[in-house]
């Protein structure tokens, strides 16, 4: 009946031995490769981000570097008084790379010890941009290291040759092991800038998961961030982007880094936009505009002229929007095509704008403007591949749609701006004066904008057409009020 005490002791001893042994296998955990959420067991769909088939088995969190435990490594920290720090450093010391469009996005240059995550589609030009940035800094006499995990040093050299930068004193390495990288970087003078191209190819010996998994990406990023903070080197981590625009896997990394930038553009077109979505040391939503040429990326200092280039002035269905990207005014063309539909459920296709915003504008045009759009397919395109997020673009989109539906071309020298409310009214816009100034500079002579808040925007160059609501907007375009009767375009 009684179990033998000896047997129990043997069990306990075996258990302790297993737990203490360095050979003990670490438990498994399951982590989502899209968002980094961790689960105790496998499941088909991630509860955190809703993605399917992204959960992968990985070994649980890595041990501390050096193999110690937290208790063994703990030592006393130092607490400082904020007031004692005031005046020690004027502001974060920055190094500008000299490419104005890049420095504008970082907020005036790289902050010492900061880490930037740069995302973008494959082939968009991230490596090209970073090669130009590193060469510019190296030519200024700074120590700059470019570490490629994707390409051999010869490939990087070929790109530099193509860009005419092969003489720049940039240090190159093709390496993916994070311990080797940190050890190498720690030797000699502290580099001012280190490029890691890309973070998904990096792996650490202390983490038993495969390279590219969330645990590896997070571990590698952690090691590099630690190095940056300790040494004062600025680091740019290149990150790949998934098909739906997320920086693949390391959404977790976005929390850890100081700034997140993305390099965007339509592959078929030549210009590229660099944009920050997070910046601990500078502005967000500032954009830098570049053009891909046979000699690499050229800065575009006047983006409006580029976005409006080749515009068909007599076409129906086009309206120019006076927008603001970051702190900079940008003029951009909205193109609409309203075509009779043979489908029961007419098509609504949008490029460069939010589809739900289009649905809202269409509903307002139908309800408050009297337009019958139910029998038409509607295509809306922001020319040039720029993505517009501003609500003030509503009026330009609506104007393009009204123009296409009524086959009335809009005056080619007119810009549109204003957010449309669900009540049909146009809401006041911010920074109207800046927008109008840019329009005037590019030869536009009139602007349609909301009546509300107009006083503040008086401007001598551009004549203003104030509209109170959507039926006023239709009237300025087709020359009469839509009233109760429907437009004769059915
Ligand atoms: P790359 O920087 O390799 O893209 P990423 O690192 O984002 O994957 O750029 C690749 C594209 O850029 C390639 O399709 C060719 C084009 N390109 C030019 O048009 N001009 C140039 O001078 C260079 C170097 C590249
Ligand atoms: Mg690349």
Coordinates of C-alpha atoms and ligand atoms in Angstrom, one line a residue:
X1 CA 0.0 0.0 0.0
X2 CA 2.6 2.5 1.1
X3 CA 4.8 3.8 -1.6
X4 CA 8.5 3.4 -0.9
X5 CA 10.2 6.6 0.5
X6 CA 13.3 5.7 -1.5
X7 CA 11.3 5.7 -4.7
X8 CA 9.9 9.2 -3.9
X9 CA 13.4 10.5 -3.2
X10 CA 14.6 9.2 -6.6
X11 CA 11.8 11.0 -8.3
X12 CA 12.5 14.3 -6.6
X13 CA 16.2 13.9 -7.3
X14 CA 15.5 13.2 -11.0
X15 CA 13.3 16.2 -11.1
X16 CA 15.8 18.6 -9.6
X17 CA 18.6 17.2 -11.8
X18 CA 16.5 17.9 -14.9
X19 CA 15.5 21.4 -13.8
X20 CA 19.1 22.4 -12.9
X21 CA 20.9 20.7 -15.7
X22 CA 22.3 23.0 -18.4
X23 CA 21.1 20.4 -20.9
X24 CA 17.5 21.0 -19.8
X25 CA 15.4 21.6 -22.8
X26 CA 13.7 24.9 -22.8
X27 CA 10.0 24.8 -23.1
X28 CA 8.3 25.6 -26.4
X29 CA 6.1 28.5 -27.0
X30 CA 4.1 29.4 -30.0
X31 CA 4.4 33.0 -31.4
X32 CA 2.6 34.8 -34.2
X33 CA 5.0 35.8 -36.9
X34 CA 2.9 38.8 -37.8
X35 CA 2.4 40.5 -34.5
X36 CA 4.6 38.7 -32.0
X37 CA 1.8 37.5 -29.7
X38 CA 2.8 34.4 -27.7
X39 CA 0.6 31.4 -27.0
X40 CA 1.1 28.3 -24.8
X41 CA -0.3 26.0 -27.5
X42 CA -0.7 26.1 -31.3
X43 CA -3.8 27.6 -32.9
X44 CA -4.7 28.3 -36.5
X45 CA -5.6 32.0 -36.0
X46 CA -3.9 34.7 -33.9
X47 CA -6.4 36.2 -31.4
X48 CA -4.3 39.4 -31.3
X49 CA -4.0 40.3 -34.9
X50 CA -6.6 38.0 -36.5
X51 CA -4.1 36.5 -39.1
X52 CA -4.4 32.9 -40.1
X53 CA -1.5 30.4 -40.1
X54 CA 1.0 32.8 -38.7
X55 CA 1.6 30.9 -35.4
X56 CA 4.9 29.0 -35.3
X57 CA 6.5 26.8 -32.7
X58 CA 9.6 28.5 -31.2
X59 CA 11.8 27.9 -28.1
X60 CA 10.9 30.1 -25.1
X61 CA 12.7 33.3 -24.4
X62 CA 16.5 33.3 -24.6
X63 CA 18.8 33.2 -21.6
X64 CA 20.7 36.3 -20.6
X65 CA 23.9 36.9 -22.6
X66 CA 26.7 35.1 -20.8
X67 CA 24.3 32.4 -19.6
X68 CA 23.7 33.8 -16.1
X69 CA 20.4 34.2 -14.3
X70 CA 18.8 37.5 -13.4
X71 CA 19.7 37.1 -9.7
X72 CA 23.4 36.4 -10.5
X73 CA 23.7 39.4 -12.8
X74 CA 21.8 41.9 -10.7
X75 CA 23.8 44.9 -9.5
X76 CA 22.9 48.2 -8.0
X77 CA 21.6 50.9 -10.4
X78 CA 22.1 54.6 -10.3
X79 CA 19.3 57.1 -9.8
X80 CA 19.8 60.7 -11.0
X81 CA 17.8 63.8 -10.3
X82 CA 16.3 65.3 -13.4
X83 CA 17.3 68.8 -12.4
X84 CA 20.9 67.8 -12.0
X85 CA 20.9 66.8 -15.7
X86 CA 19.5 70.1 -17.0
X87 CA 22.1 72.0 -18.9
X88 CA 24.5 69.0 -19.3
X89 CA 23.4 68.4 -22.9
X90 CA 21.8 71.2 -24.9
X91 CA 19.8 68.9 -27.1
X92 CA 20.3 65.5 -28.8
X93 CA 23.4 65.9 -30.8
X94 CA 22.6 65.1 -34.4
X95 CA 24.6 64.4 -37.5
X96 CA 23.0 65.5 -40.7
X97 CA 23.8 63.4 -43.8
X98 CA 23.6 66.3 -46.2
X99 CA 20.7 64.8 -48.2
X100 CA 18.1 67.5 -47.4
X101 CA 15.1 65.2 -48.0
X102 CA 16.4 62.5 -45.7
X103 CA 17.4 65.0 -43.0
X104 CA 14.0 66.5 -43.1
X105 CA 12.4 63.2 -42.3
X106 CA 14.7 62.3 -39.4
X107 CA 14.2 65.8 -38.0
X108 CA 17.5 67.3 -38.9
X109 CA 19.9 64.3 -38.8
X110 CA 20.6 61.1 -36.9
X111 CA 20.5 61.4 -33.2
X112 CA 23.5 59.8 -31.5
X113 CA 22.6 56.3 -30.1
X114 CA 19.2 56.3 -31.9
X115 CA 17.8 53.3 -33.8
X116 CA 15.6 53.8 -36.9
X117 CA 13.6 51.0 -38.5
X118 CA 13.2 51.6 -42.2
X119 CA 10.5 49.5 -43.9
X120 CA 9.6 49.2 -47.6
X121 CA 8.6 46.8 -50.4
X122 CA 11.4 44.7 -51.9
X123 CA 13.0 46.6 -54.8
X124 CA 11.7 50.0 -53.8
X125 CA 15.2 51.3 -53.3
X126 CA 16.0 51.0 -49.5
X127 CA 19.5 49.7 -50.1
X128 CA 20.1 52.3 -52.8
X129 CA 19.0 55.1 -50.4
X130 CA 21.1 53.9 -47.5
X131 CA 24.2 53.4 -49.7
X132 CA 23.8 57.1 -50.7
X133 CA 23.3 58.2 -47.1
X134 CA 26.3 56.2 -45.8
X135 CA 28.5 57.5 -48.7
X136 CA 27.5 61.1 -48.0
X137 CA 28.4 60.7 -44.3
X138 CA 31.6 58.7 -44.9
X139 CA 32.8 61.5 -47.3
X140 CA 32.3 63.9 -44.5
X141 CA 34.9 61.9 -42.5
X142 CA 32.5 59.9 -40.2
X143 CA 33.0 56.2 -39.6
X144 CA 30.1 54.4 -41.3
X145 CA 29.5 50.7 -41.5
X146 CA 27.2 49.0 -43.9
X147 CA 26.3 45.4 -42.9
X148 CA 24.5 43.4 -45.5
X149 CA 22.8 40.2 -44.6
X150 CA 21.2 39.8 -48.0
X151 CA 23.9 40.6 -50.5
X152 CA 27.5 39.7 -50.8
X153 CA 30.0 42.6 -50.4
X154 CA 30.6 42.4 -54.2
X155 CA 27.0 43.1 -54.9
X156 CA 27.0 46.1 -52.5
X157 CA 30.2 47.3 -54.2
X158 CA 28.5 46.9 -57.7
X159 CA 25.6 49.1 -56.5
X160 CA 28.0 51.7 -55.1
X161 CA 29.9 51.7 -58.4
X162 CA 26.6 52.2 -60.3
X163 CA 25.8 55.1 -58.1
X164 CA 29.3 56.5 -58.6
X165 CA 30.1 56.1 -54.9
X166 CA 32.7 53.4 -55.0
X167 CA 35.4 55.7 -53.7
X168 CA 33.5 56.6 -50.5
X169 CA 35.3 55.3 -47.4
X170 CA 32.3 53.2 -46.2
X171 CA 33.1 50.0 -44.3
X172 CA 31.3 47.0 -45.7
X173 CA 30.6 43.6 -44.2
X174 CA 28.4 40.6 -45.3
X175 CA 27.4 39.1 -42.0
X176 CA 24.2 37.8 -40.3
X177 CA 25.5 36.7 -36.8
X178 CA 24.5 39.3 -34.3
X179 CA 27.2 38.4 -31.8
X180 CA 29.9 38.7 -34.5
X181 CA 28.5 42.0 -35.6
X182 CA 28.4 43.5 -32.1
X183 CA 31.9 42.3 -31.4
X184 CA 33.2 43.7 -34.6
X185 CA 31.5 47.1 -34.2
X186 CA 32.8 47.4 -30.6
X187 CA 36.4 47.4 -32.0
X188 CA 38.0 50.7 -32.9
X189 CA 36.4 54.1 -33.1
X190 CA 32.6 54.2 -32.5
X191 CA 30.8 54.2 -35.8
X192 CA 28.5 57.2 -36.3
X193 CA 26.1 55.2 -38.4
X194 CA 25.6 51.5 -38.9
X195 CA 23.2 50.0 -41.5
X196 CA 21.7 46.6 -40.9
X197 CA 20.3 45.4 -44.2
X198 CA 18.0 43.6 -43.2
X199 CA 17.0 42.8 -39.6
X200 CA 15.1 39.7 -40.8
X201 CA 18.3 38.1 -41.9
X202 CA 20.0 38.5 -38.5
X203 CA 20.3 35.7 -36.0
X204 CA 21.7 35.2 -32.6
X205 CA 23.4 32.1 -31.3
X206 CA 21.6 32.4 -28.0
X207 CA 18.2 32.0 -29.6
X208 CA 17.4 28.5 -30.9
X209 CA 14.7 29.7 -33.4
X210 CA 15.2 30.0 -37.1
X211 CA 16.4 33.3 -38.6
X212 CA 13.5 35.5 -39.6
X213 CA 11.2 34.3 -36.8
X214 CA 9.8 36.9 -34.4
X215 CA 12.0 35.7 -31.5
X216 CA 15.2 36.0 -33.6
X217 CA 14.2 39.4 -35.0
X218 CA 13.3 40.7 -31.6
X219 CA 16.5 39.3 -30.0
X220 CA 18.7 40.7 -32.8
X221 CA 17.0 44.1 -32.6
X222 CA 17.4 44.1 -28.8
X223 CA 21.2 43.4 -29.1
X224 CA 21.7 46.1 -31.6
X225 CA 19.6 48.7 -29.7
X226 CA 21.7 47.9 -26.6
X227 CA 24.8 48.4 -28.6
X228 CA 23.5 51.7 -30.0
X229 CA 22.6 53.1 -26.5
X230 CA 25.8 52.0 -25.0
X231 CA 28.2 53.2 -27.7
X232 CA 26.3 56.2 -29.1
X233 CA 26.3 54.8 -32.7
X234 CA 23.2 55.5 -34.7
X235 CA 21.7 52.4 -36.3
X236 CA 19.3 52.0 -39.2
X237 CA 17.5 48.6 -39.3
X238 CA 16.0 47.7 -42.7
X239 CA 12.8 45.8 -42.4
X240 CA 10.8 44.0 -45.0
X241 CA 7.2 44.7 -45.6
X242 CA 4.4 42.1 -45.9
X243 CA 1.8 42.3 -48.7
X244 CA -0.6 44.3 -46.5
X245 CA 2.1 46.9 -45.7
X246 CA 3.2 45.8 -42.2
X247 CA 6.9 45.6 -41.5
X248 CA 7.0 41.8 -41.5
X249 CA 7.1 40.1 -38.2
X250 CA 8.7 42.8 -36.1
X251 CA 5.7 44.9 -35.2
X252 CA 7.2 44.2 -31.8
X253 CA 10.4 45.9 -33.0
X254 CA 8.5 49.1 -33.7
X255 CA 8.0 49.6 -30.0
X256 CA 11.6 49.2 -29.3
X257 CA 13.2 51.5 -31.8
X258 CA 13.3 55.4 -31.6
X259 CA 11.9 56.0 -35.1
X260 CA 10.0 54.1 -37.7
X261 CA 10.2 55.2 -41.3
X262 CA 8.9 53.7 -44.5
X263 CA 10.0 54.1 -48.0
X264 CA 7.0 54.0 -50.4
X265 CA 6.2 54.4 -54.0
X266 CA 4.6 52.8 -57.0
X267 CA 7.1 50.4 -58.5
X268 CA 6.0 51.5 -62.0
X269 CA 6.7 55.2 -61.2
X270 CA 10.0 56.7 -60.5
X271 CA 9.3 58.7 -57.4
X272 CA 9.6 57.5 -53.8
X273 CA 8.3 58.9 -50.6
X274 CA 10.2 58.5 -47.2
X275 CA 7.8 59.0 -44.3
X276 CA 8.1 58.6 -40.5
X277 CA 5.3 57.1 -38.5
X278 CA 7.1 57.3 -35.2
X279 CA 9.9 59.6 -34.2
X280 CA 11.1 60.1 -30.6
X281 CA 13.4 62.9 -31.7
X282 CA 11.6 64.7 -34.5
X283 CA 8.4 65.2 -36.4
X284 CA 6.2 62.4 -37.7
X285 CA 4.3 62.5 -40.9
X286 CA 7.0 64.5 -42.5
X287 CA 7.8 63.3 -46.0
X288 CA 11.0 63.3 -48.1
X289 CA 10.5 62.9 -51.9
X290 CA 13.0 61.2 -54.2
X291 CA 13.1 60.3 -57.8
X292 CA 14.8 57.0 -58.9
X293 CA 17.1 57.8 -61.7
X294 CA 19.8 55.7 -63.5
X295 CA 22.2 57.3 -61.0
X296 CA 20.3 56.4 -57.9
X297 CA 17.9 58.5 -55.9
X298 CA 17.7 62.2 -56.6
X299 CA 16.1 64.6 -54.2
X300 CA 12.9 66.3 -55.3
X301 CA 12.7 69.7 -53.7
X302 CA 9.5 70.7 -55.3
X303 CA 7.2 67.7 -55.1
X304 CA 4.0 69.5 -56.3
X305 CA 5.6 70.2 -59.7
X306 CA 6.5 66.5 -60.0
X307 CA 3.1 65.2 -59.0
X308 CA 1.4 67.6 -61.4
X309 CA 3.8 67.0 -64.3
X310 CA 2.1 65.7 -67.5
X311 CA -1.4 66.7 -66.4
X312 CA -4.1 66.8 -69.1
X313 CA -5.5 70.3 -68.5
X314 CA -8.8 69.8 -70.5
X315 CA -9.7 66.4 -69.1
X316 CA -12.9 65.8 -67.3
X317 CA -12.8 64.1 -63.9
X318 CA -9.6 65.6 -62.6
X319 CA -9.3 68.0 -59.6
X320 CA -6.2 69.3 -57.9
X321 CA -6.0 69.0 -54.2
X322 CA -4.0 71.5 -52.1
X323 CA -2.8 69.1 -49.4
X324 CA -0.3 69.2 -46.5
X325 CA 2.2 66.3 -46.0
X326 CA 4.0 66.8 -42.7
X327 CA 4.7 70.5 -42.7
X328 CA 4.9 70.9 -46.4
X329 CA 2.2 71.8 -48.8
X330 CA 1.8 69.4 -51.7
X331 CA -0.5 69.8 -54.7
X332 CA -1.8 66.5 -56.1
X333 CA -4.3 65.5 -58.7
X334 CA -7.4 63.4 -58.0
X335 CA -8.8 61.6 -61.0
X336 CA -12.2 60.1 -61.1
X337 CA -14.1 58.0 -63.7
X338 CA -17.8 57.6 -63.3
X339 CA -18.9 55.0 -65.9
X340 CA -22.3 53.3 -66.4
X341 CA -22.2 49.9 -64.7
X342 CA -23.5 46.6 -66.0
X343 CA -23.0 45.0 -62.6
X344 CA -25.7 44.5 -59.9
X345 CA -23.2 45.7 -57.4
X346 CA -21.4 48.6 -59.0
X347 CA -17.6 48.7 -58.7
X348 CA -15.8 51.2 -56.4
X349 CA -12.1 51.2 -57.0
X350 CA -9.7 53.5 -55.2
X351 CA -5.9 53.9 -55.5
X352 CA -4.1 56.2 -53.1
X353 CA -7.1 57.1 -50.9
X354 CA -9.2 55.4 -48.2
X355 CA -12.0 53.4 -49.8
X356 CA -14.3 54.0 -46.8
X357 CA -13.7 57.7 -47.2
X358 CA -14.9 57.3 -50.8
X359 CA -18.1 55.5 -49.7
X360 CA -18.8 58.4 -47.3
X361 CA -18.3 61.1 -50.0
X362 CA -20.5 59.1 -52.4
X363 CA -23.3 58.8 -49.8
X364 CA -23.2 62.5 -49.1
X365 CA -23.2 63.3 -52.8
X366 CA -26.3 61.1 -53.2
X367 CA -28.2 62.2 -50.1
X368 CA -27.4 65.9 -49.9
X369 CA -26.2 66.6 -53.5
X370 CA -29.0 64.7 -55.4
X371 CA -26.6 62.7 -57.5
X372 CA -27.8 59.2 -58.4
X373 CA -24.6 57.1 -58.4
X374 CA -26.0 53.7 -57.8
X375 CA -25.9 52.7 -61.5
X376 CA -22.3 53.7 -62.0
X377 CA -19.0 52.2 -61.5
X378 CA -16.7 54.7 -59.8
X379 CA -12.9 54.7 -60.1
X380 CA -10.8 57.1 -58.1
X381 CA -7.1 57.5 -58.4
X382 CA -4.5 59.8 -56.7
X383 CA -2.1 60.5 -59.6
X384 CA 1.5 59.6 -59.0
X385 CA 1.1 56.9 -56.4
X386 CA 1.0 59.1 -53.3
X387 CA -1.2 57.9 -50.5
X388 CA -3.4 60.7 -49.1
X389 CA -4.8 60.5 -45.6
X390 CA -6.0 64.0 -45.0
X391 CA -9.8 64.5 -44.6
X392 CA -9.4 67.8 -46.4
X393 CA -9.0 65.8 -49.6
X394 CA -12.8 65.1 -49.6
X395 CA -13.7 68.2 -51.6
X396 CA -11.1 67.4 -54.3
X397 CA -12.4 63.8 -54.6
X398 CA -16.0 65.0 -54.8
X399 CA -15.1 67.6 -57.4
X400 CA -13.4 65.0 -59.6
X401 CA -16.5 62.7 -59.3
X402 CA -19.0 65.5 -60.1
X403 CA -16.8 66.6 -63.0
X404 CA -16.7 63.1 -64.5
X405 CA -20.4 62.5 -63.9
X406 CA -21.5 65.7 -65.5
X407 CA -18.8 65.7 -68.2
X408 CA -17.8 69.2 -67.1
X409 CA -14.0 69.9 -67.1
X410 CA -12.9 71.9 -64.0
X411 CA -10.8 75.1 -64.6
X412 CA -7.2 73.8 -64.8
X413 CA -5.9 76.6 -62.6
X414 CA -8.2 75.8 -59.6
X415 CA -7.4 73.9 -56.5
X416 CA -9.9 72.2 -54.1
X417 CA -9.7 71.6 -50.4
X418 CA -12.1 70.9 -47.5
X419 CA -13.5 68.0 -45.4
X420 CA -17.1 67.0 -46.1
X421 CA -19.3 66.3 -43.1
X422 CA -22.1 63.7 -43.1
X423 CA -24.5 66.6 -43.0
X424 CA -23.2 67.8 -46.4
X425 CA -21.5 70.8 -44.9
X426 CA -17.8 71.6 -45.6
X427 CA -15.6 71.9 -42.5
X428 CA -12.8 74.5 -42.1
X429 CA -9.3 73.3 -42.9
X430 CA -6.0 73.7 -41.2
X431 CA -3.1 75.7 -42.7
X432 CA -5.2 77.1 -45.5
X433 CA -2.7 80.0 -46.0
X434 CA 0.2 77.6 -46.6
X435 CA -1.8 75.6 -49.1
X436 CA -2.9 78.7 -51.0
X437 CA 0.6 80.1 -51.0
X438 CA 1.9 76.9 -52.7
X439 CA -1.0 77.0 -55.2
X440 CA -0.1 80.5 -56.0
X441 CA 3.5 79.6 -56.5
X442 CA 2.6 76.9 -59.0
X443 CA 0.4 79.2 -61.1
X444 CA -3.0 78.4 -59.7
X445 CA -5.3 81.4 -59.7
X446 CA -8.4 80.2 -57.8
X447 CA -9.3 77.9 -54.9
X448 CA -12.6 76.3 -53.8
X449 CA -12.6 75.9 -50.0
X450 CA -15.0 75.8 -47.1
X451 CA -16.9 79.0 -46.2
X452 CA -16.5 78.2 -42.5
X453 CA -13.3 79.8 -41.1
X454 CA -12.6 81.7 -44.3
X455 CA -11.7 85.0 -42.8
X456 CA -8.4 83.7 -41.5
X457 CA -7.3 82.7 -45.0
X458 CA -7.5 85.9 -47.0
X459 CA -4.7 85.8 -49.6
X460 CA -3.9 88.2 -52.4
X461 CA -2.7 85.8 -55.1
X462 CA -5.4 83.1 -55.4
X463 CA -9.1 84.1 -55.7
X464 CA -11.3 82.3 -53.3
X465 CA -14.6 80.5 -54.0
X466 CA -16.1 79.8 -50.6
X467 CA -18.6 76.9 -50.5
X468 CA -20.8 76.1 -47.5
X469 CA -21.9 72.6 -48.5
X470 CA -22.0 69.9 -51.1
X471 CA -24.8 71.4 -53.2
X472 CA -22.8 74.7 -53.3
X473 CA -19.8 72.7 -54.6
X474 CA -22.0 71.1 -57.3
X475 CA -23.3 74.5 -58.3
X476 CA -19.8 75.9 -58.7
X477 CA -18.9 73.0 -61.0
X478 CA -22.0 72.6 -63.1
X479 CA -23.2 76.2 -62.9
X480 CA -26.5 75.5 -61.1
X481 CA -27.9 74.1 -57.9
X482 CA -28.9 70.5 -58.0
X483 CA -32.1 71.4 -56.0
X484 CA -34.7 68.7 -55.5
X485 CA -34.5 67.4 -59.0
X486 CA -31.7 64.9 -59.8
X487 CA -28.9 65.7 -62.2
X488 CA -29.6 64.9 -65.8
X489 CA -26.9 62.4 -66.1
X490 CA -28.8 59.2 -65.4
Ligands
LIG1 P1 17.3 48.3 -54.0 O1 17.9 49.5 -53.4 O2 18.1 47.1 -54.2 O3 15.9 48.0 -53.3 P2 15.6 47.3 -51.9 O4 16.8 47.4 -51.1 O5 14.5 48.2 -51.4 O6 15.1 46.0 -52.2 O7 16.8 48.9 -55.4 C1 16.4 48.1 -56.4 C2 15.8 48.8 -57.6 O8 16.3 50.1 -57.8 C3 16.2 48.0 -58.8 O9 15.0 47.6 -59.3 C4 16.9 48.9 -59.7 C5 16.7 50.3 -59.2 N1 17.8 51.2 -59.3 C6 17.8 52.2 -60.2 O10 16.8 52.5 -60.9 N2 18.9 53.1 -60.3 C7 20.0 52.9 -59.5 O11 20.9 53.7 -59.6 C8 20.0 51.8 -58.6 C9 21.2 51.5 -57.8 C10 18.9 50.9 -58.6
LIG2 MG1 17.9 45.8 -50.4

